[in-house]
Structure formats: structure tokens, C-alpha cells
């Protein structure tokens, strides 16, 4: 089993929290959104893109966040450097979107040319500057940039901890997954009419699963005592649930059972167990053993270093404050919401479905969007629009969550809502808000 990090806070016991109220204004007040910008967004590490997007020097990804924009560009020495997307002459935004093979960044206003290393290479009329030729003097303003998990990260804060320290203990906890190799087979950005915190709240608890996602309990155990909840000092947290049927959610006899199919796939006869309970519990152990025995000959190279828990279970992980990574044995799912630049009642939802390549694999079951080609996808930007904007996701877990976004946002604005009344298994929701409060109230 995965070792629990020594800094882990207690499971689902909320007694180590202050109990700060989760008031409605946090989700719609412009004043609160401004505090988040001033004290939190400018200090955390952001994901700009996938390292796989940067193959040759001069390839770059542009990450727009609120009113800011950052260019992360691959250098000739294979390092990645990040610069604010703003010309050092009079501030024009230099580039509008990610692209490849830039020799230099050419400002469309007065023609200044910046190297991919941020140095100023050429200006018009260099002798006409009373304060001296800007070439050799000015550079693009640089930000700290680093990589982890096959993602490119940057921070606007010169004082922020190093990325791996900020992510603590996730790099250690997830060291067995070959995240660098995961291929983004579906890449969507979806406009939602809710505050960005809706999704971190939602991904911090599984209490809603039985109601909203009835297809899940026969697949991932939703029994309250089966889950393990972990919260770490930097604000990250996760819930680990076994991928086996919940004992209290039985599909009617005769229905195709997803767990039976999984057992069969790994050479185990579901009929060999005397009853449902034994099949769920012993079958889950047998599945681990079968995967451990057969992974190499079947080409599941991504299993090579996984431990028993990782081979069959589902750690659903929030990287504070707005990224959720779901580590499935064969898929890595990246979810993220980012605030709308001007309206706290809106956000964008990033959905990156990633899969680990296996030899000869040309197609992959993407978990949420059917069978897809095993190759890097292009970005699709849609509006949710009551589901009409993303028909291919209909019925999927994440779609079911999105159907609630607007009603949740409206409810938060009601005078009838003053605070959440949380179950113990929702403790991570309050933990998340308390870490935000730590940032905006100056404790971090
Ligand atoms: S603003 Fe870029 S060259 Fe003038
Ligand atoms: Fe959900």
C-alpha cells in the first residue's frame, strides 16, 4: 500500500480545522475575487501546458490567466523559460496563442524583436533613444518556470517555494506513475456559468456520487469507510477509493457488471466466487495479483513501478487551488477551472483526458469520450450551454457535475444560504476554503 506521508492530516475528522464558514459571497463577490488575485493567484504555481507541446527550440505555449498572459518557451539548451507576454517598449501583448519554431518574438506595433531567451535583439532607430540604445539593456520580464508530471508550471511570485516543495508531497506519492509519457488524447476548454471554486469543492468529496453518478458505485467503492482522505499542509488533498463494487450498491442480477468484465479481462472467472461480497473483496485482491503477474506480457508498461494500491485504485487529487488530477491505472485525468477575467460568476473548465501509451496502440478508451486516436489532440473550446455544447460528454461523470454548476451558483447567491453543513466525508471542502483564507488573510 502507498505509504501515507508523515505530514498527512487526519482522515475525515474535521476537528483539526478552524471551522471557517463557507459563505456565499466567496463565490460571487468581485471584492473576494480581487483578494484571490492579489493574495493567491499571484503566488501559486500555474500549469501552462504539457511539456510534450514543446519539441523544438522556439516552441512555446501561451497561458492566459485573468488579465495576465505568460509565454513559456523552449530554449536551445532544452530548458523552458517563462516571460510575461508584454512588449518592453510600450507594453503590447506580443503573441496571441501557442505556436512553434519561433526564432524571435516580433512586436507588431513598432517592430521590436525579442529573442526566445527574452533579450532584445533589434529596434528601429536605436540611436534615437536619449536614455541609450535599449538593445543589450532591456529584456522581457521573466517568471520562474519548472516542470513536473509532464506539465509546464510557472509562478508570478519570486518568493514562492520551489515547485517540488509547493507540490509536496505529490511528487513522492505519485513517483510510480509515468506521468511524463501520458498522451493528451482529448483536450477541451468549456465555459461554465459558475465560480471556479465549484469544481474544487465538487472534486473534494465523493458524498454526491451516489446521487449524481449512479453508474459509479458498482465500479468504485462508495461505502463511507472504504475511502481514505488525506490533506497536506500546502493545501493539496486527495481521496483514495478502491476500484471494486461497493457492497451496499448491488446491481440487479442479470445486468452486465463492469467489475465482472474487468475480472474477465485479467483472466479471472467472476463465477468462481461463492457470493457477491467475496467477489468484490477477494476479486479485488486477485485483480492486483493478476495485473502484477501479467502486465509485462500484455504490454502494460505503465504498471511497471505501481504498487498494489495504484494497480487497482483511484486516488482523486486536488492540487491547490484549482487543478484536480485523477490517477487511474490506465489514464491520467486533468481537470482545472480558472476564473473569468471580470465575472466571478463564470469560469472555464479544462478537461484533459490522458492515456499511457502501449506498444502498437493506435486507439484508446478515453474513459469519458469514447474511443479516440492515441495521439495528441487539439484544443476544442466550447460553452457548456445546458449540455448542448458538449454532446459527446453526455452521461459522463464530469458532464453530470457540470449540469449542477448554474443551480449551485444561484443557490450560493440566496439569502437562505449562510454556510455549508458538512458531513465528515466532506471535510476536504472546508479544508480547501480554509487554505484560501490563509492566503487572503496573510497567514501564508
Ligand atoms: S509596443 Fe512593442 S514595439 Fe512598441
Ligand atoms: Fe461528481
Tab-separated table of C-alpha atoms and ligand atoms in Angstrom:
chain	number	residue	atom	x	y	z
A	1	UNK	CA	0.000	0.000	0.000
A	2	UNK	CA	1.116	3.566	-0.566
A	3	UNK	CA	2.783	4.942	2.496
A	4	UNK	CA	0.924	7.862	3.999
A	5	UNK	CA	3.134	10.905	4.108
A	6	UNK	CA	4.098	11.911	7.662
A	7	UNK	CA	2.608	15.366	7.180
A	8	UNK	CA	-0.810	13.969	6.319
A	9	UNK	CA	-3.615	15.426	8.380
A	10	UNK	CA	-6.269	13.215	9.882
A	11	UNK	CA	-8.666	11.397	7.540
A	12	UNK	CA	-12.151	12.772	7.568
A	13	UNK	CA	-12.077	14.185	11.078
A	14	UNK	CA	-12.801	17.933	10.797
A	15	UNK	CA	-11.568	18.734	14.333
A	16	UNK	CA	-8.183	19.934	13.087
A	17	UNK	CA	-9.891	22.668	11.058
A	18	UNK	CA	-10.976	26.063	12.348
A	19	UNK	CA	-14.495	25.739	11.008
A	20	UNK	CA	-14.410	28.932	8.918
A	21	UNK	CA	-17.857	29.437	7.378
A	22	UNK	CA	-18.145	28.844	3.626
A	23	UNK	CA	-20.257	31.888	2.872
A	24	UNK	CA	-21.981	32.614	-0.445
A	25	UNK	CA	-20.128	35.837	-1.191
A	26	UNK	CA	-16.921	33.856	-1.751
A	27	UNK	CA	-18.488	32.645	-4.967
A	28	UNK	CA	-19.890	35.862	-6.437
A	29	UNK	CA	-18.296	38.900	-4.819
A	30	UNK	CA	-15.907	40.896	-7.000
A	31	UNK	CA	-14.160	42.048	-3.872
A	32	UNK	CA	-13.442	38.454	-2.854
A	33	UNK	CA	-12.278	37.606	-6.391
A	34	UNK	CA	-9.888	40.556	-6.268
A	35	UNK	CA	-8.467	39.280	-2.981
A	36	UNK	CA	-7.938	35.875	-4.562
A	37	UNK	CA	-5.979	37.551	-7.352
A	38	UNK	CA	-3.903	39.750	-5.052
A	39	UNK	CA	-3.070	37.166	-2.423
A	40	UNK	CA	-3.416	33.743	-4.027
A	41	UNK	CA	-3.315	33.563	-7.838
A	42	UNK	CA	-0.208	35.752	-7.991
A	43	UNK	CA	1.570	33.444	-5.545
A	44	UNK	CA	0.750	29.875	-6.528
A	45	UNK	CA	2.223	27.739	-9.324
A	46	UNK	CA	0.112	27.575	-12.508
A	47	UNK	CA	0.073	24.929	-15.214
A	48	UNK	CA	0.843	26.480	-18.617
A	49	UNK	CA	0.648	23.303	-20.695
A	50	UNK	CA	2.191	19.928	-21.413
A	51	UNK	CA	5.921	19.529	-21.888
A	52	UNK	CA	5.059	17.455	-24.980
A	53	UNK	CA	3.882	20.662	-26.667
A	54	UNK	CA	7.466	21.925	-26.670
A	55	UNK	CA	9.530	19.762	-29.003
A	56	UNK	CA	11.988	22.146	-30.676
A	57	UNK	CA	13.653	25.364	-29.513
A	58	UNK	CA	11.283	28.256	-30.115
A	59	UNK	CA	8.152	26.162	-29.496
A	60	UNK	CA	6.035	27.972	-26.938
A	61	UNK	CA	2.794	27.773	-25.012
A	62	UNK	CA	0.831	30.864	-24.033
A	63	UNK	CA	-1.197	30.746	-20.854
A	64	UNK	CA	-3.764	33.495	-20.377
A	65	UNK	CA	-4.924	33.854	-16.793
A	66	UNK	CA	-7.387	36.593	-15.802
A	67	UNK	CA	-5.852	39.699	-17.390
A	68	UNK	CA	-2.350	38.238	-17.436
A	69	UNK	CA	-0.647	36.276	-20.155
A	70	UNK	CA	2.563	34.255	-19.941
A	71	UNK	CA	4.743	32.711	-22.666
A	72	UNK	CA	6.666	29.520	-21.804
A	73	UNK	CA	9.239	28.852	-24.487
A	74	UNK	CA	11.716	26.021	-25.076
A	75	UNK	CA	15.331	27.201	-25.233
A	76	UNK	CA	18.250	25.882	-27.280
A	77	UNK	CA	19.666	24.210	-24.150
A	78	UNK	CA	16.340	22.350	-23.598
A	79	UNK	CA	15.383	24.455	-20.604
A	80	UNK	CA	11.975	26.155	-20.562
A	81	UNK	CA	11.764	29.835	-19.683
A	82	UNK	CA	8.665	31.909	-18.958
A	83	UNK	CA	8.113	35.567	-19.814
A	84	UNK	CA	5.237	37.968	-19.398
A	85	UNK	CA	3.556	38.375	-22.758
A	86	UNK	CA	4.084	42.128	-22.851
A	87	UNK	CA	6.492	44.088	-25.027
A	88	UNK	CA	9.123	46.051	-23.115
A	89	UNK	CA	8.630	49.045	-25.379
A	90	UNK	CA	5.085	50.166	-24.691
A	91	UNK	CA	3.536	47.001	-23.382
A	92	UNK	CA	1.728	45.471	-26.349
A	93	UNK	CA	0.850	41.805	-25.976
A	94	UNK	CA	3.460	40.078	-28.118
A	95	UNK	CA	1.765	36.854	-29.181
A	96	UNK	CA	-1.848	35.747	-29.124
A	97	UNK	CA	-1.551	31.971	-28.918
A	98	UNK	CA	0.770	28.993	-28.559
A	99	UNK	CA	2.877	28.227	-31.590
A	100	UNK	CA	6.023	26.517	-32.838
A	101	UNK	CA	9.500	27.264	-34.032
A	102	UNK	CA	9.775	30.959	-33.180
A	103	UNK	CA	13.197	32.408	-33.967
A	104	UNK	CA	12.214	35.568	-32.153
A	105	UNK	CA	9.117	37.424	-30.946
A	106	UNK	CA	8.338	40.270	-33.325
A	107	UNK	CA	6.183	43.003	-31.847
A	108	UNK	CA	3.520	44.059	-34.337
A	109	UNK	CA	3.460	47.688	-33.115
A	110	UNK	CA	6.918	49.285	-33.632
A	111	UNK	CA	8.755	46.195	-34.742
A	112	UNK	CA	10.948	45.443	-31.740
A	113	UNK	CA	12.332	41.918	-31.867
A	114	UNK	CA	12.898	39.830	-28.762
A	115	UNK	CA	14.922	36.627	-28.648
A	116	UNK	CA	13.361	33.449	-27.293
A	117	UNK	CA	15.652	33.961	-24.306
A	118	UNK	CA	13.983	37.328	-23.634
A	119	UNK	CA	16.848	39.528	-24.828
A	120	UNK	CA	16.106	42.483	-27.080
A	121	UNK	CA	17.700	41.840	-30.490
A	122	UNK	CA	16.565	44.675	-32.689
A	123	UNK	CA	14.794	48.017	-32.519
A	124	UNK	CA	14.058	50.634	-35.112
A	125	UNK	CA	16.226	53.782	-34.846
A	126	UNK	CA	18.353	52.580	-31.923
A	127	UNK	CA	20.280	55.865	-31.813
A	128	UNK	CA	17.073	57.820	-31.177
A	129	UNK	CA	16.788	56.881	-27.504
A	130	UNK	CA	18.197	59.665	-25.283
A	131	UNK	CA	18.449	57.170	-22.434
A	132	UNK	CA	20.563	54.821	-24.599
A	133	UNK	CA	20.071	52.000	-27.063
A	134	UNK	CA	17.584	49.565	-25.437
A	135	UNK	CA	19.271	46.538	-27.090
A	136	UNK	CA	21.584	44.880	-24.630
A	137	UNK	CA	19.791	46.740	-21.873
A	138	UNK	CA	16.165	45.578	-21.815
A	139	UNK	CA	14.837	42.033	-21.501
A	140	UNK	CA	11.338	40.611	-21.324
A	141	UNK	CA	10.253	40.309	-17.719
A	142	UNK	CA	10.864	36.720	-16.688
A	143	UNK	CA	8.940	34.420	-14.341
A	144	UNK	CA	10.047	31.227	-12.642
A	145	UNK	CA	9.255	28.139	-14.660
A	146	UNK	CA	9.650	24.433	-13.908
A	147	UNK	CA	8.218	21.041	-14.837
A	148	UNK	CA	6.618	18.159	-13.002
A	149	UNK	CA	4.447	15.281	-14.205
A	150	UNK	CA	4.883	16.233	-17.844
A	151	UNK	CA	3.321	19.635	-17.123
A	152	UNK	CA	4.942	23.068	-17.556
A	153	UNK	CA	4.429	25.241	-14.484
A	154	UNK	CA	5.197	28.865	-13.693
A	155	UNK	CA	4.676	31.242	-10.808
A	156	UNK	CA	4.404	35.034	-10.747
A	157	UNK	CA	5.890	35.083	-7.245
A	158	UNK	CA	9.677	35.403	-6.938
A	159	UNK	CA	9.337	34.340	-3.298
A	160	UNK	CA	7.200	31.239	-3.889
A	161	UNK	CA	8.674	27.908	-2.766
A	162	UNK	CA	10.331	25.773	-5.434
A	163	UNK	CA	7.750	23.866	-7.488
A	164	UNK	CA	8.525	20.472	-5.961
A	165	UNK	CA	8.276	21.967	-2.473
A	166	UNK	CA	4.996	23.653	-3.368
A	167	UNK	CA	3.619	20.328	-4.630
A	168	UNK	CA	4.799	18.412	-1.566
A	169	UNK	CA	4.162	15.508	-1.097
A	170	UNK	CA	2.635	14.740	-4.508
A	171	UNK	CA	5.890	14.155	-6.445
A	172	UNK	CA	6.799	11.466	-3.927
A	173	UNK	CA	3.299	9.999	-3.606
A	174	UNK	CA	2.926	9.707	-7.398
A	175	UNK	CA	6.502	8.818	-8.304
A	176	UNK	CA	5.401	5.413	-9.634
A	177	UNK	CA	3.222	6.808	-12.420
A	178	UNK	CA	4.981	7.584	-15.728
A	179	UNK	CA	3.110	10.880	-15.979
A	180	UNK	CA	5.632	12.339	-18.415
A	181	UNK	CA	4.627	9.807	-21.042
A	182	UNK	CA	0.860	10.357	-20.824
A	183	UNK	CA	-0.646	11.491	-24.125
A	184	UNK	CA	-3.432	14.090	-24.076
A	185	UNK	CA	-5.996	12.381	-26.323
A	186	UNK	CA	-8.849	14.802	-25.574
A	187	UNK	CA	-8.320	18.485	-24.820
A	188	UNK	CA	-11.335	20.662	-24.066
A	189	UNK	CA	-11.973	24.039	-22.519
A	190	UNK	CA	-15.593	24.535	-21.503
A	191	UNK	CA	-17.204	27.799	-20.391
A	192	UNK	CA	-19.326	27.364	-17.263
A	193	UNK	CA	-21.680	29.761	-15.514
A	194	UNK	CA	-20.328	29.277	-12.025
A	195	UNK	CA	-17.469	30.371	-9.834
A	196	UNK	CA	-14.202	28.469	-10.330
A	197	UNK	CA	-14.405	27.038	-6.782
A	198	UNK	CA	-17.424	24.929	-7.704
A	199	UNK	CA	-15.179	22.262	-9.148
A	200	UNK	CA	-12.613	22.099	-6.361
A	201	UNK	CA	-15.493	21.782	-3.906
A	202	UNK	CA	-17.019	19.113	-6.086
A	203	UNK	CA	-13.787	17.165	-6.563
A	204	UNK	CA	-13.018	17.318	-2.827
A	205	UNK	CA	-15.797	14.948	-1.843
A	206	UNK	CA	-17.470	11.799	-3.070
A	207	UNK	CA	-20.584	12.223	-0.950
A	208	UNK	CA	-22.509	13.337	-4.051
A	209	UNK	CA	-21.553	10.297	-6.112
A	210	UNK	CA	-24.478	8.014	-5.268
A	211	UNK	CA	-26.984	10.732	-6.128
A	212	UNK	CA	-25.388	12.328	-9.157
A	213	UNK	CA	-23.337	9.488	-10.617
A	214	UNK	CA	-25.305	6.265	-10.043
A	215	UNK	CA	-23.098	4.485	-12.568
A	216	UNK	CA	-20.062	4.815	-10.294
A	217	UNK	CA	-20.751	2.749	-7.113
A	218	UNK	CA	-20.678	-0.605	-8.945
A	219	UNK	CA	-17.257	0.405	-10.264
A	220	UNK	CA	-15.623	2.466	-7.493
A	221	UNK	CA	-16.457	1.608	-3.900
A	222	UNK	CA	-18.519	4.433	-2.381
A	223	UNK	CA	-19.004	2.939	1.056
A	224	UNK	CA	-18.107	5.606	3.568
A	225	UNK	CA	-15.500	3.601	5.451
A	226	UNK	CA	-13.739	2.371	2.309
A	227	UNK	CA	-12.381	5.791	1.401
A	228	UNK	CA	-9.162	7.296	2.710
A	229	UNK	CA	-8.998	11.087	2.866
A	230	UNK	CA	-5.726	12.953	3.054
A	231	UNK	CA	-4.945	16.654	3.387
A	232	UNK	CA	-1.493	18.173	3.251
A	233	UNK	CA	-0.124	21.419	4.635
A	234	UNK	CA	0.235	23.222	1.278
A	235	UNK	CA	-3.479	22.781	0.595
A	236	UNK	CA	-3.397	19.696	-1.611
A	237	UNK	CA	-5.625	16.777	-0.760
A	238	UNK	CA	-6.953	13.511	-2.057
A	239	UNK	CA	-9.459	10.777	-1.538
A	240	UNK	CA	-8.470	7.214	-2.368
A	241	UNK	CA	-11.253	4.760	-3.095
A	242	UNK	CA	-10.864	1.118	-4.123
A	243	UNK	CA	-11.960	0.347	-7.649
A	244	UNK	CA	-14.267	-2.500	-6.720
A	245	UNK	CA	-18.056	-2.620	-6.289
A	246	UNK	CA	-19.496	-1.001	-3.183
A	247	UNK	CA	-21.004	-3.705	-1.027
A	248	UNK	CA	-24.090	-1.600	-0.435
A	249	UNK	CA	-24.782	-0.806	-4.110
A	250	UNK	CA	-25.605	-4.033	-5.889
A	251	UNK	CA	-26.662	-4.047	-9.487
A	252	UNK	CA	-29.687	-6.276	-10.088
A	253	UNK	CA	-28.799	-9.867	-11.010
A	254	UNK	CA	-28.560	-10.343	-14.728
A	255	UNK	CA	-27.197	-6.865	-15.505
A	256	UNK	CA	-23.754	-6.633	-17.035
A	257	UNK	CA	-21.449	-5.822	-14.192
A	258	UNK	CA	-18.390	-3.662	-15.007
A	259	UNK	CA	-16.326	-5.420	-12.348
A	260	UNK	CA	-17.085	-8.816	-13.907
A	261	UNK	CA	-15.803	-7.514	-17.221
A	262	UNK	CA	-12.637	-6.256	-15.574
A	263	UNK	CA	-12.023	-9.587	-13.859
A	264	UNK	CA	-12.527	-11.445	-17.130
A	265	UNK	CA	-10.134	-9.100	-18.911
A	266	UNK	CA	-7.431	-10.175	-16.479
A	267	UNK	CA	-8.225	-13.880	-16.790
A	268	UNK	CA	-10.334	-14.254	-13.648
A	269	UNK	CA	-13.683	-16.039	-13.774
A	270	UNK	CA	-16.268	-13.935	-11.897
A	271	UNK	CA	-18.390	-17.049	-11.415
A	272	UNK	CA	-15.634	-18.634	-9.346
A	273	UNK	CA	-16.619	-16.691	-6.227
A	274	UNK	CA	-19.328	-18.058	-3.933
A	275	UNK	CA	-21.130	-14.743	-3.442
A	276	UNK	CA	-21.108	-11.029	-4.323
A	277	UNK	CA	-19.219	-9.943	-1.214
A	278	UNK	CA	-16.386	-12.420	-1.810
A	279	UNK	CA	-16.201	-11.437	-5.431
A	280	UNK	CA	-15.897	-7.747	-4.551
A	281	UNK	CA	-13.310	-8.167	-1.827
A	282	UNK	CA	-11.303	-11.235	-2.909
A	283	UNK	CA	-11.743	-10.440	-6.591
A	284	UNK	CA	-10.164	-7.041	-5.991
A	285	UNK	CA	-7.135	-8.727	-4.397
A	286	UNK	CA	-6.977	-11.291	-7.182
A	287	UNK	CA	-7.050	-8.470	-9.704
A	288	UNK	CA	-3.963	-6.896	-8.166
A	289	UNK	CA	-2.176	-10.247	-8.316
A	290	UNK	CA	-3.226	-10.856	-11.917
A	291	UNK	CA	-2.065	-7.431	-13.024
A	292	UNK	CA	1.241	-7.890	-11.265
A	293	UNK	CA	1.741	-11.243	-12.961
A	294	UNK	CA	0.573	-10.361	-16.454
A	295	UNK	CA	1.384	-6.679	-17.048
A	296	UNK	CA	4.650	-7.252	-18.900
A	297	UNK	CA	3.436	-9.875	-21.321
A	298	UNK	CA	0.345	-7.804	-22.037
A	299	UNK	CA	2.317	-4.611	-22.610
A	300	UNK	CA	1.020	-2.544	-19.677
A	301	UNK	CA	4.424	-0.906	-19.310
A	302	UNK	CA	2.971	1.925	-17.205
A	303	UNK	CA	2.296	-0.639	-14.431
A	304	UNK	CA	5.981	-1.388	-14.014
A	305	UNK	CA	6.532	0.628	-10.841
A	306	UNK	CA	2.983	0.869	-9.497
A	307	UNK	CA	2.254	-0.560	-6.079
A	308	UNK	CA	-0.750	-2.729	-5.244
A	309	UNK	CA	-2.975	0.204	-4.422
A	310	UNK	CA	-2.102	2.046	-7.611
A	311	UNK	CA	-2.790	-1.010	-9.782
A	312	UNK	CA	-6.460	-1.044	-8.881
A	313	UNK	CA	-7.458	2.128	-7.111
A	314	UNK	CA	-8.479	5.670	-7.823
A	315	UNK	CA	-6.692	8.485	-5.990
A	316	UNK	CA	-8.603	11.647	-6.880
A	317	UNK	CA	-6.274	14.505	-6.058
A	318	UNK	CA	-6.686	18.255	-5.752
A	319	UNK	CA	-3.546	20.283	-6.403
A	320	UNK	CA	-4.348	23.505	-4.581
A	321	UNK	CA	-6.200	25.506	-5.572
A	322	UNK	CA	-7.760	24.682	-8.943
A	323	UNK	CA	-6.254	21.560	-10.501
A	324	UNK	CA	-7.596	18.053	-9.967
A	325	UNK	CA	-5.651	15.018	-11.113
A	326	UNK	CA	-7.351	11.669	-11.196
A	327	UNK	CA	-4.865	8.820	-11.237
A	328	UNK	CA	-6.481	5.778	-12.785
A	329	UNK	CA	-4.352	2.730	-13.568
A	330	UNK	CA	-4.524	3.375	-17.314
A	331	UNK	CA	-5.500	7.037	-17.537
A	332	UNK	CA	-4.451	10.358	-16.102
A	333	UNK	CA	-7.249	12.912	-15.993
A	334	UNK	CA	-6.540	16.617	-15.574
A	335	UNK	CA	-9.372	18.932	-14.584
A	336	UNK	CA	-8.958	22.616	-13.909
A	337	UNK	CA	-11.145	25.650	-13.548
A	338	UNK	CA	-9.904	29.181	-13.996
A	339	UNK	CA	-11.816	32.337	-13.123
A	340	UNK	CA	-13.372	34.529	-15.775
A	341	UNK	CA	-11.269	37.724	-16.030
A	342	UNK	CA	-14.111	40.015	-14.963
A	343	UNK	CA	-17.035	37.988	-13.672
A	344	UNK	CA	-16.744	35.748	-10.580
A	345	UNK	CA	-19.991	34.025	-11.665
A	346	UNK	CA	-18.186	32.421	-14.589
A	347	UNK	CA	-15.191	30.212	-15.181
A	348	UNK	CA	-13.601	27.941	-17.739
A	349	UNK	CA	-13.232	24.221	-17.145
A	350	UNK	CA	-10.236	22.459	-18.663
A	351	UNK	CA	-10.666	18.767	-19.362
A	352	UNK	CA	-7.559	16.886	-20.458
A	353	UNK	CA	-8.014	13.166	-20.889
A	354	UNK	CA	-4.631	11.482	-20.963
A	355	UNK	CA	-3.629	7.875	-21.519
A	356	UNK	CA	-0.397	5.932	-21.192
A	357	UNK	CA	0.896	4.585	-24.500
A	358	UNK	CA	1.286	0.858	-25.022
A	359	UNK	CA	3.158	-0.752	-27.871
A	360	UNK	CA	1.174	-0.909	-31.084
A	361	UNK	CA	-1.690	1.073	-29.603
A	362	UNK	CA	-3.469	3.235	-32.179
A	363	UNK	CA	-6.695	3.881	-30.277
A	364	UNK	CA	-7.572	4.294	-26.652
A	365	UNK	CA	-10.695	4.109	-24.499
A	366	UNK	CA	-10.574	7.646	-23.158
A	367	UNK	CA	-12.749	6.993	-20.057
A	368	UNK	CA	-15.067	9.914	-20.799
A	369	UNK	CA	-15.214	10.500	-24.529
A	370	UNK	CA	-15.266	7.055	-26.079
A	371	UNK	CA	-12.589	5.540	-28.290
A	372	UNK	CA	-10.089	8.106	-29.580
A	373	UNK	CA	-6.914	8.009	-31.659
A	374	UNK	CA	-3.837	7.542	-29.470
A	375	UNK	CA	-2.275	10.884	-30.341
A	376	UNK	CA	-2.005	14.421	-29.007
A	377	UNK	CA	-5.346	16.178	-29.503
A	378	UNK	CA	-6.013	19.792	-30.499
A	379	UNK	CA	-7.829	22.210	-28.234
A	380	UNK	CA	-11.611	22.429	-28.531
A	381	UNK	CA	-13.177	25.449	-26.808
A	382	UNK	CA	-16.921	25.200	-26.162
A	383	UNK	CA	-19.631	26.654	-23.940
A	384	UNK	CA	-21.448	24.113	-21.758
A	385	UNK	CA	-24.807	25.646	-22.679
A	386	UNK	CA	-27.004	23.239	-20.691
A	387	UNK	CA	-25.013	20.372	-22.140
A	388	UNK	CA	-25.712	21.238	-25.780
A	389	UNK	CA	-22.141	22.433	-26.241
A	390	UNK	CA	-20.501	19.136	-25.309
A	391	UNK	CA	-22.829	16.386	-26.594
A	392	UNK	CA	-20.043	13.810	-26.670
A	393	UNK	CA	-19.714	14.065	-22.884
A	394	UNK	CA	-23.401	13.471	-22.139
A	395	UNK	CA	-23.912	10.917	-19.389
A	396	UNK	CA	-20.270	11.104	-18.292
A	397	UNK	CA	-19.336	11.813	-14.699
A	398	UNK	CA	-17.889	15.211	-15.419
A	399	UNK	CA	-20.919	16.186	-17.503
A	400	UNK	CA	-23.205	15.254	-14.641
A	401	UNK	CA	-21.172	17.537	-12.377
A	402	UNK	CA	-21.397	20.392	-14.882
A	403	UNK	CA	-25.181	20.117	-15.061
A	404	UNK	CA	-25.288	21.342	-11.452
A	405	UNK	CA	-22.970	24.321	-11.863
A	406	UNK	CA	-25.547	27.013	-12.579
A	407	UNK	CA	-28.005	25.871	-9.921
A	408	UNK	CA	-25.182	25.763	-7.389
A	409	UNK	CA	-24.123	29.290	-8.316
A	410	UNK	CA	-27.710	30.542	-7.950
A	411	UNK	CA	-28.125	28.861	-4.603
A	412	UNK	CA	-24.983	30.461	-3.236
A	413	UNK	CA	-26.479	33.857	-4.035
A	414	UNK	CA	-29.587	33.183	-1.983
A	415	UNK	CA	-30.156	34.939	1.330
A	416	UNK	CA	-31.209	31.490	2.509
A	417	UNK	CA	-27.638	30.171	2.276
A	418	UNK	CA	-25.189	31.107	5.025
A	419	UNK	CA	-22.781	28.194	5.404
A	420	UNK	CA	-22.424	24.574	4.361
A	421	UNK	CA	-23.471	21.846	6.797
A	422	UNK	CA	-20.840	19.274	6.007
A	423	UNK	CA	-20.596	15.564	6.587
A	424	UNK	CA	-17.247	14.240	7.820
A	425	UNK	CA	-16.509	12.814	4.362
A	426	UNK	CA	-16.740	16.390	3.026
A	427	UNK	CA	-14.029	17.677	5.363
A	428	UNK	CA	-11.726	18.423	2.442
A	429	UNK	CA	-14.235	21.024	1.192
A	430	UNK	CA	-13.801	23.131	4.325
A	431	UNK	CA	-10.059	22.473	4.330
A	432	UNK	CA	-9.858	23.927	0.798
A	433	UNK	CA	-11.639	27.122	1.857
A	434	UNK	CA	-9.516	27.495	4.953
A	435	UNK	CA	-6.340	27.349	2.888
A	436	UNK	CA	-7.771	30.080	0.615
A	437	UNK	CA	-8.483	32.115	3.748
A	438	UNK	CA	-4.919	31.543	4.901
A	439	UNK	CA	-3.708	33.133	1.685
A	440	UNK	CA	-6.052	36.090	1.572
A	441	UNK	CA	-5.806	36.803	5.291
A	442	UNK	CA	-1.988	36.808	5.241
A	443	UNK	CA	-1.217	33.559	7.091
A	444	UNK	CA	0.644	32.123	4.092
B	1	LIG	S1	4.958	48.187	-28.096
B	1	LIG	FE1	6.204	46.634	-28.904
B	1	LIG	S2	7.483	47.626	-30.306
B	1	LIG	FE2	6.289	49.215	-29.482
B	2	LIG	FE1	-19.035	14.428	-9.338
